């Protein structure tokens, strides 16, 4: 069997990081303003039900669906970080930590997958009504991930965070962030890559934005 192309592997890692950035960026937006761009939001939820996706892009419905995440990844790796950027980094680190905890508890991971599959039954997860699955995804998160010792503290407007609809969407997006963390790890992504592969990740993200995202 031929070895995988290192460039292809890096591309897959970058797209997974984009999925992670997209999810936590939307978490931050909902927490502060109560709003989230519909298409990036739906793509994040779509990834939770893409059980047999062959590539990272397939899990989200195409590279173009990760434009928001690619742009946020570019922002985070370029220049000085704003206070908002530092919040996103905290969410990114938190999501990867939750992913590792879930990976170490295969019984819990099996429950999460089983319940996601159950939620998908009868639902047209490829259509725009996927956002209606937020409450069921949030319930899975509350029953499993929220019981871990480590938790992500989401900061934002008290008014927005106390809104049940927003809370459901935030939990669903955190689940999607964990899913992206799995995709990142499956492609060989490790935390040290943020130190030693930062420039390569940045170049690849910019190349994808330039070559594969319509202008």
PDB file of C-alpha atoms in Angstrom:
ATOM      1  CA  UNK A   1       0.000   0.000   0.000  1.00  0.00           C
ATOM      2  CA  UNK A   2       1.384   3.405  -0.984  1.00  0.00           C
ATOM      3  CA  UNK A   3       2.102   5.900   1.750  1.00  0.00           C
ATOM      4  CA  UNK A   4      -0.263   8.854   1.995  1.00  0.00           C
ATOM      5  CA  UNK A   5       0.930  12.137   0.550  1.00  0.00           C
ATOM      6  CA  UNK A   6       2.154  14.409   3.373  1.00  0.00           C
ATOM      7  CA  UNK A   7       0.504  17.381   1.656  1.00  0.00           C
ATOM      8  CA  UNK A   8      -2.827  15.542   1.564  1.00  0.00           C
ATOM      9  CA  UNK A   9      -2.500  14.664   5.246  1.00  0.00           C
ATOM     10  CA  UNK A  10      -1.755  18.284   6.151  1.00  0.00           C
ATOM     11  CA  UNK A  11      -4.731  19.425   4.085  1.00  0.00           C
ATOM     12  CA  UNK A  12      -7.004  17.024   5.953  1.00  0.00           C
ATOM     13  CA  UNK A  13      -5.617  18.257   9.274  1.00  0.00           C
ATOM     14  CA  UNK A  14      -6.195  21.887   8.295  1.00  0.00           C
ATOM     15  CA  UNK A  15      -9.775  21.212   7.222  1.00  0.00           C
ATOM     16  CA  UNK A  16     -10.439  19.459  10.533  1.00  0.00           C
ATOM     17  CA  UNK A  17      -8.987  22.451  12.384  1.00  0.00           C
ATOM     18  CA  UNK A  18     -11.215  24.681  10.271  1.00  0.00           C
ATOM     19  CA  UNK A  19     -14.219  22.629  11.375  1.00  0.00           C
ATOM     20  CA  UNK A  20     -13.127  23.077  14.979  1.00  0.00           C
ATOM     21  CA  UNK A  21     -12.606  26.829  14.535  1.00  0.00           C
ATOM     22  CA  UNK A  22     -15.961  27.141  12.814  1.00  0.00           C
ATOM     23  CA  UNK A  23     -17.831  25.431  15.633  1.00  0.00           C
ATOM     24  CA  UNK A  24     -16.255  27.456  18.441  1.00  0.00           C
ATOM     25  CA  UNK A  25     -16.559  30.694  16.472  1.00  0.00           C
ATOM     26  CA  UNK A  26     -20.302  30.091  16.213  1.00  0.00           C
ATOM     27  CA  UNK A  27     -20.424  29.259  19.921  1.00  0.00           C
ATOM     28  CA  UNK A  28     -18.858  32.637  20.649  1.00  0.00           C
ATOM     29  CA  UNK A  29     -21.237  34.433  18.280  1.00  0.00           C
ATOM     30  CA  UNK A  30     -24.353  32.889  19.825  1.00  0.00           C
ATOM     31  CA  UNK A  31     -23.071  33.512  23.352  1.00  0.00           C
ATOM     32  CA  UNK A  32     -22.458  37.187  22.652  1.00  0.00           C
ATOM     33  CA  UNK A  33     -25.190  38.115  20.159  1.00  0.00           C
ATOM     34  CA  UNK A  34     -27.593  35.187  19.881  1.00  0.00           C
ATOM     35  CA  UNK A  35     -26.855  34.870  16.153  1.00  0.00           C
ATOM     36  CA  UNK A  36     -25.068  32.301  14.004  1.00  0.00           C
ATOM     37  CA  UNK A  37     -24.568  32.172  10.252  1.00  0.00           C
ATOM     38  CA  UNK A  38     -27.004  29.471   9.037  1.00  0.00           C
ATOM     39  CA  UNK A  39     -24.852  27.609   6.494  1.00  0.00           C
ATOM     40  CA  UNK A  40     -21.732  27.222   8.681  1.00  0.00           C
ATOM     41  CA  UNK A  41     -23.981  26.212  11.583  1.00  0.00           C
ATOM     42  CA  UNK A  42     -25.753  23.557   9.512  1.00  0.00           C
ATOM     43  CA  UNK A  43     -22.413  22.245   8.205  1.00  0.00           C
ATOM     44  CA  UNK A  44     -21.169  21.757  11.767  1.00  0.00           C
ATOM     45  CA  UNK A  45     -24.285  19.791  12.695  1.00  0.00           C
ATOM     46  CA  UNK A  46     -24.037  17.834   9.439  1.00  0.00           C
ATOM     47  CA  UNK A  47     -20.595  16.585  10.492  1.00  0.00           C
ATOM     48  CA  UNK A  48     -22.144  14.863  13.512  1.00  0.00           C
ATOM     49  CA  UNK A  49     -24.238  12.638  11.248  1.00  0.00           C
ATOM     50  CA  UNK A  50     -21.590  11.940   8.583  1.00  0.00           C
ATOM     51  CA  UNK A  51     -20.729   8.557  10.038  1.00  0.00           C
ATOM     52  CA  UNK A  52     -19.142   7.139   6.871  1.00  0.00           C
ATOM     53  CA  UNK A  53     -17.479  10.251   5.403  1.00  0.00           C
ATOM     54  CA  UNK A  54     -14.282   9.386   3.518  1.00  0.00           C
ATOM     55  CA  UNK A  55     -12.705  12.836   3.922  1.00  0.00           C
ATOM     56  CA  UNK A  56     -13.012  15.794   6.264  1.00  0.00           C
ATOM     57  CA  UNK A  57     -14.620  17.861   3.512  1.00  0.00           C
ATOM     58  CA  UNK A  58     -17.218  15.110   2.970  1.00  0.00           C
ATOM     59  CA  UNK A  59     -18.191  15.287   6.638  1.00  0.00           C
ATOM     60  CA  UNK A  60     -19.175  18.930   6.218  1.00  0.00           C
ATOM     61  CA  UNK A  61     -20.707  18.751   2.759  1.00  0.00           C
ATOM     62  CA  UNK A  62     -17.743  20.222   0.893  1.00  0.00           C
ATOM     63  CA  UNK A  63     -14.766  22.512   1.437  1.00  0.00           C
ATOM     64  CA  UNK A  64     -16.865  25.602   0.727  1.00  0.00           C
ATOM     65  CA  UNK A  65     -18.954  24.847   3.826  1.00  0.00           C
ATOM     66  CA  UNK A  66     -15.803  25.392   5.911  1.00  0.00           C
ATOM     67  CA  UNK A  67     -15.047  28.900   4.662  1.00  0.00           C
ATOM     68  CA  UNK A  68     -15.873  30.531   8.004  1.00  0.00           C
ATOM     69  CA  UNK A  69     -13.630  28.100   9.865  1.00  0.00           C
ATOM     70  CA  UNK A  70     -10.763  28.536   7.402  1.00  0.00           C
ATOM     71  CA  UNK A  71     -10.945  32.317   7.754  1.00  0.00           C
ATOM     72  CA  UNK A  72     -11.040  32.117  11.543  1.00  0.00           C
ATOM     73  CA  UNK A  73      -8.090  29.690  11.523  1.00  0.00           C
ATOM     74  CA  UNK A  74      -6.187  32.144   9.337  1.00  0.00           C
ATOM     75  CA  UNK A  75      -7.025  34.970  11.743  1.00  0.00           C
ATOM     76  CA  UNK A  76      -5.939  33.008  14.803  1.00  0.00           C
ATOM     77  CA  UNK A  77      -2.569  32.118  13.286  1.00  0.00           C
ATOM     78  CA  UNK A  78      -1.874  35.586  11.881  1.00  0.00           C
ATOM     79  CA  UNK A  79      -0.462  38.402  13.988  1.00  0.00           C
ATOM     80  CA  UNK A  80      -1.577  39.410  17.455  1.00  0.00           C
ATOM     81  CA  UNK A  81      -4.722  37.967  18.958  1.00  0.00           C
ATOM     82  CA  UNK A  82      -7.612  40.074  20.165  1.00  0.00           C
ATOM     83  CA  UNK A  83      -9.509  39.324  23.362  1.00  0.00           C
ATOM     84  CA  UNK A  84     -12.160  37.569  21.242  1.00  0.00           C
ATOM     85  CA  UNK A  85      -9.450  35.484  19.558  1.00  0.00           C
ATOM     86  CA  UNK A  86      -8.058  34.445  22.934  1.00  0.00           C
ATOM     87  CA  UNK A  87     -11.547  33.303  23.922  1.00  0.00           C
ATOM     88  CA  UNK A  88     -11.736  31.162  20.803  1.00  0.00           C
ATOM     89  CA  UNK A  89      -8.355  29.607  21.554  1.00  0.00           C
ATOM     90  CA  UNK A  90      -9.624  28.708  25.020  1.00  0.00           C
ATOM     91  CA  UNK A  91     -12.661  27.020  23.469  1.00  0.00           C
ATOM     92  CA  UNK A  92     -10.431  25.215  20.956  1.00  0.00           C
ATOM     93  CA  UNK A  93      -8.189  23.838  23.684  1.00  0.00           C
ATOM     94  CA  UNK A  94     -11.223  22.901  25.773  1.00  0.00           C
ATOM     95  CA  UNK A  95     -12.878  21.024  22.909  1.00  0.00           C
ATOM     96  CA  UNK A  96      -9.731  19.015  22.181  1.00  0.00           C
ATOM     97  CA  UNK A  97      -9.444  18.172  25.873  1.00  0.00           C
ATOM     98  CA  UNK A  98     -13.042  16.942  25.921  1.00  0.00           C
ATOM     99  CA  UNK A  99     -12.346  14.916  22.785  1.00  0.00           C
ATOM    100  CA  UNK A 100      -9.449  13.157  24.459  1.00  0.00           C
ATOM    101  CA  UNK A 101     -11.549  12.437  27.541  1.00  0.00           C
ATOM    102  CA  UNK A 102     -14.311  10.988  25.378  1.00  0.00           C
ATOM    103  CA  UNK A 103     -11.787   8.894  23.455  1.00  0.00           C
ATOM    104  CA  UNK A 104     -10.632   7.377  26.751  1.00  0.00           C
ATOM    105  CA  UNK A 105     -14.210   6.374  27.603  1.00  0.00           C
ATOM    106  CA  UNK A 106     -15.331   4.143  24.706  1.00  0.00           C
ATOM    107  CA  UNK A 107     -18.533   3.194  26.522  1.00  0.00           C
ATOM    108  CA  UNK A 108     -19.602   6.851  26.647  1.00  0.00           C
ATOM    109  CA  UNK A 109     -18.479   7.373  23.040  1.00  0.00           C
ATOM    110  CA  UNK A 110     -20.640   4.417  22.009  1.00  0.00           C
ATOM    111  CA  UNK A 111     -23.652   5.978  23.747  1.00  0.00           C
ATOM    112  CA  UNK A 112     -23.044   9.282  21.978  1.00  0.00           C
ATOM    113  CA  UNK A 113     -22.862   7.607  18.580  1.00  0.00           C
ATOM    114  CA  UNK A 114     -25.912   5.422  19.232  1.00  0.00           C
ATOM    115  CA  UNK A 115     -27.997   8.408  20.274  1.00  0.00           C
ATOM    116  CA  UNK A 116     -26.832  10.473  17.305  1.00  0.00           C
ATOM    117  CA  UNK A 117     -27.827   7.634  14.989  1.00  0.00           C
ATOM    118  CA  UNK A 118     -31.207   7.466  16.717  1.00  0.00           C
ATOM    119  CA  UNK A 119     -31.665  11.229  16.309  1.00  0.00           C
ATOM    120  CA  UNK A 120     -30.857  10.940  12.627  1.00  0.00           C
ATOM    121  CA  UNK A 121     -33.531   8.305  12.001  1.00  0.00           C
ATOM    122  CA  UNK A 122     -36.452   9.824  10.211  1.00  0.00           C
ATOM    123  CA  UNK A 123     -34.724  13.196   9.983  1.00  0.00           C
ATOM    124  CA  UNK A 124     -33.571  14.540   6.646  1.00  0.00           C
ATOM    125  CA  UNK A 125     -30.135  15.452   7.885  1.00  0.00           C
ATOM    126  CA  UNK A 126     -29.040  16.636   4.446  1.00  0.00           C
ATOM    127  CA  UNK A 127     -31.681  19.345   4.303  1.00  0.00           C
ATOM    128  CA  UNK A 128     -31.834  22.710   5.975  1.00  0.00           C
ATOM    129  CA  UNK A 129     -34.042  21.410   8.782  1.00  0.00           C
ATOM    130  CA  UNK A 130     -30.961  19.866  10.365  1.00  0.00           C
ATOM    131  CA  UNK A 131     -30.877  22.864  12.702  1.00  0.00           C
ATOM    132  CA  UNK A 132     -34.061  21.495  14.257  1.00  0.00           C
ATOM    133  CA  UNK A 133     -31.962  18.659  15.687  1.00  0.00           C
ATOM    134  CA  UNK A 134     -30.112  21.064  18.000  1.00  0.00           C
ATOM    135  CA  UNK A 135     -32.247  20.196  21.059  1.00  0.00           C
ATOM    136  CA  UNK A 136     -31.697  16.448  20.657  1.00  0.00           C
ATOM    137  CA  UNK A 137     -27.943  16.923  20.148  1.00  0.00           C
ATOM    138  CA  UNK A 138     -27.851  19.222  23.180  1.00  0.00           C
ATOM    139  CA  UNK A 139     -29.631  16.554  25.243  1.00  0.00           C
ATOM    140  CA  UNK A 140     -26.965  14.018  24.266  1.00  0.00           C
ATOM    141  CA  UNK A 141     -24.269  16.483  25.322  1.00  0.00           C
ATOM    142  CA  UNK A 142     -25.966  17.153  28.662  1.00  0.00           C
ATOM    143  CA  UNK A 143     -26.366  13.444  29.386  1.00  0.00           C
ATOM    144  CA  UNK A 144     -22.772  12.532  28.546  1.00  0.00           C
ATOM    145  CA  UNK A 145     -20.090  15.184  27.985  1.00  0.00           C
ATOM    146  CA  UNK A 146     -21.385  17.585  30.624  1.00  0.00           C
ATOM    147  CA  UNK A 147     -20.702  14.947  33.294  1.00  0.00           C
ATOM    148  CA  UNK A 148     -16.959  14.964  32.592  1.00  0.00           C
ATOM    149  CA  UNK A 149     -14.775  16.500  35.261  1.00  0.00           C
ATOM    150  CA  UNK A 150     -13.496  19.087  32.784  1.00  0.00           C
ATOM    151  CA  UNK A 151     -16.076  21.494  31.367  1.00  0.00           C
ATOM    152  CA  UNK A 152     -15.925  24.406  28.975  1.00  0.00           C
ATOM    153  CA  UNK A 153     -17.118  27.674  30.474  1.00  0.00           C
ATOM    154  CA  UNK A 154     -18.786  29.728  27.760  1.00  0.00           C
ATOM    155  CA  UNK A 155     -18.644  33.486  28.261  1.00  0.00           C
ATOM    156  CA  UNK A 156     -21.012  35.995  26.731  1.00  0.00           C
ATOM    157  CA  UNK A 157     -24.204  37.948  27.292  1.00  0.00           C
ATOM    158  CA  UNK A 158     -26.215  36.669  30.257  1.00  0.00           C
ATOM    159  CA  UNK A 159     -29.391  37.336  28.278  1.00  0.00           C
ATOM    160  CA  UNK A 160     -28.213  35.184  25.376  1.00  0.00           C
ATOM    161  CA  UNK A 161     -26.797  32.398  27.522  1.00  0.00           C
ATOM    162  CA  UNK A 162     -30.014  32.097  29.546  1.00  0.00           C
ATOM    163  CA  UNK A 163     -32.049  31.618  26.369  1.00  0.00           C
ATOM    164  CA  UNK A 164     -32.886  27.908  26.052  1.00  0.00           C
ATOM    165  CA  UNK A 165     -32.713  27.934  22.253  1.00  0.00           C
ATOM    166  CA  UNK A 166     -29.241  29.483  22.360  1.00  0.00           C
ATOM    167  CA  UNK A 167     -28.101  27.051  25.043  1.00  0.00           C
ATOM    168  CA  UNK A 168     -29.181  24.118  22.859  1.00  0.00           C
ATOM    169  CA  UNK A 169     -27.331  25.482  19.840  1.00  0.00           C
ATOM    170  CA  UNK A 170     -24.183  26.104  21.887  1.00  0.00           C
ATOM    171  CA  UNK A 171     -24.166  22.543  23.254  1.00  0.00           C
ATOM    172  CA  UNK A 172     -24.781  21.151  19.765  1.00  0.00           C
ATOM    173  CA  UNK A 173     -21.845  23.174  18.446  1.00  0.00           C
ATOM    174  CA  UNK A 174     -19.598  22.019  21.266  1.00  0.00           C
ATOM    175  CA  UNK A 175     -20.457  18.466  20.269  1.00  0.00           C
ATOM    176  CA  UNK A 176     -19.530  19.374  16.686  1.00  0.00           C
ATOM    177  CA  UNK A 177     -16.245  20.834  17.947  1.00  0.00           C
ATOM    178  CA  UNK A 178     -15.474  17.527  19.646  1.00  0.00           C
ATOM    179  CA  UNK A 179     -16.293  15.737  16.383  1.00  0.00           C
ATOM    180  CA  UNK A 180     -13.807  18.002  14.590  1.00  0.00           C
ATOM    181  CA  UNK A 181     -11.274  17.144  17.277  1.00  0.00           C
ATOM    182  CA  UNK A 182     -11.720  13.474  16.399  1.00  0.00           C
ATOM    183  CA  UNK A 183     -11.156  14.235  12.709  1.00  0.00           C
ATOM    184  CA  UNK A 184      -8.002  16.180  13.605  1.00  0.00           C
ATOM    185  CA  UNK A 185      -6.632  13.326  15.713  1.00  0.00           C
ATOM    186  CA  UNK A 186      -7.532  10.708  13.098  1.00  0.00           C
ATOM    187  CA  UNK A 187      -5.373  12.593  10.593  1.00  0.00           C
ATOM    188  CA  UNK A 188      -2.426  12.597  12.986  1.00  0.00           C
ATOM    189  CA  UNK A 189      -3.014  16.070  14.400  1.00  0.00           C
ATOM    190  CA  UNK A 190      -1.361  16.771  17.746  1.00  0.00           C
ATOM    191  CA  UNK A 191      -1.218  19.825  20.018  1.00  0.00           C
ATOM    192  CA  UNK A 192       2.516  20.305  19.381  1.00  0.00           C
ATOM    193  CA  UNK A 193       1.698  20.951  15.723  1.00  0.00           C
ATOM    194  CA  UNK A 194       0.433  24.379  16.744  1.00  0.00           C
ATOM    195  CA  UNK A 195       4.032  25.166  17.716  1.00  0.00           C
ATOM    196  CA  UNK A 196       6.070  23.315  15.118  1.00  0.00           C
ATOM    197  CA  UNK A 197       3.717  23.327  12.108  1.00  0.00           C
ATOM    198  CA  UNK A 198       2.070  26.712  12.576  1.00  0.00           C
ATOM    199  CA  UNK A 199       3.431  28.234   9.361  1.00  0.00           C
ATOM    200  CA  UNK A 200       2.653  25.124   7.313  1.00  0.00           C
ATOM    201  CA  UNK A 201      -0.913  25.084   8.674  1.00  0.00           C
ATOM    202  CA  UNK A 202      -1.298  28.784   7.898  1.00  0.00           C
ATOM    203  CA  UNK A 203       0.034  28.414   4.341  1.00  0.00           C
ATOM    204  CA  UNK A 204      -2.278  25.484   3.666  1.00  0.00           C
ATOM    205  CA  UNK A 205      -5.331  27.301   5.041  1.00  0.00           C
ATOM    206  CA  UNK A 206      -4.582  30.317   2.863  1.00  0.00           C
ATOM    207  CA  UNK A 207      -3.997  28.117  -0.179  1.00  0.00           C
ATOM    208  CA  UNK A 208      -7.379  26.398   0.294  1.00  0.00           C
ATOM    209  CA  UNK A 209      -9.098  29.763   0.717  1.00  0.00           C
ATOM    210  CA  UNK A 210      -7.502  31.091  -2.448  1.00  0.00           C
ATOM    211  CA  UNK A 211      -7.901  28.044  -4.659  1.00  0.00           C
ATOM    212  CA  UNK A 212     -11.064  26.317  -3.457  1.00  0.00           C
ATOM    213  CA  UNK A 213     -13.356  28.993  -2.028  1.00  0.00           C
ATOM    214  CA  UNK A 214     -15.309  31.083  -4.604  1.00  0.00           C
ATOM    215  CA  UNK A 215     -14.490  34.777  -4.461  1.00  0.00           C
TER     216      UNK A 215
END
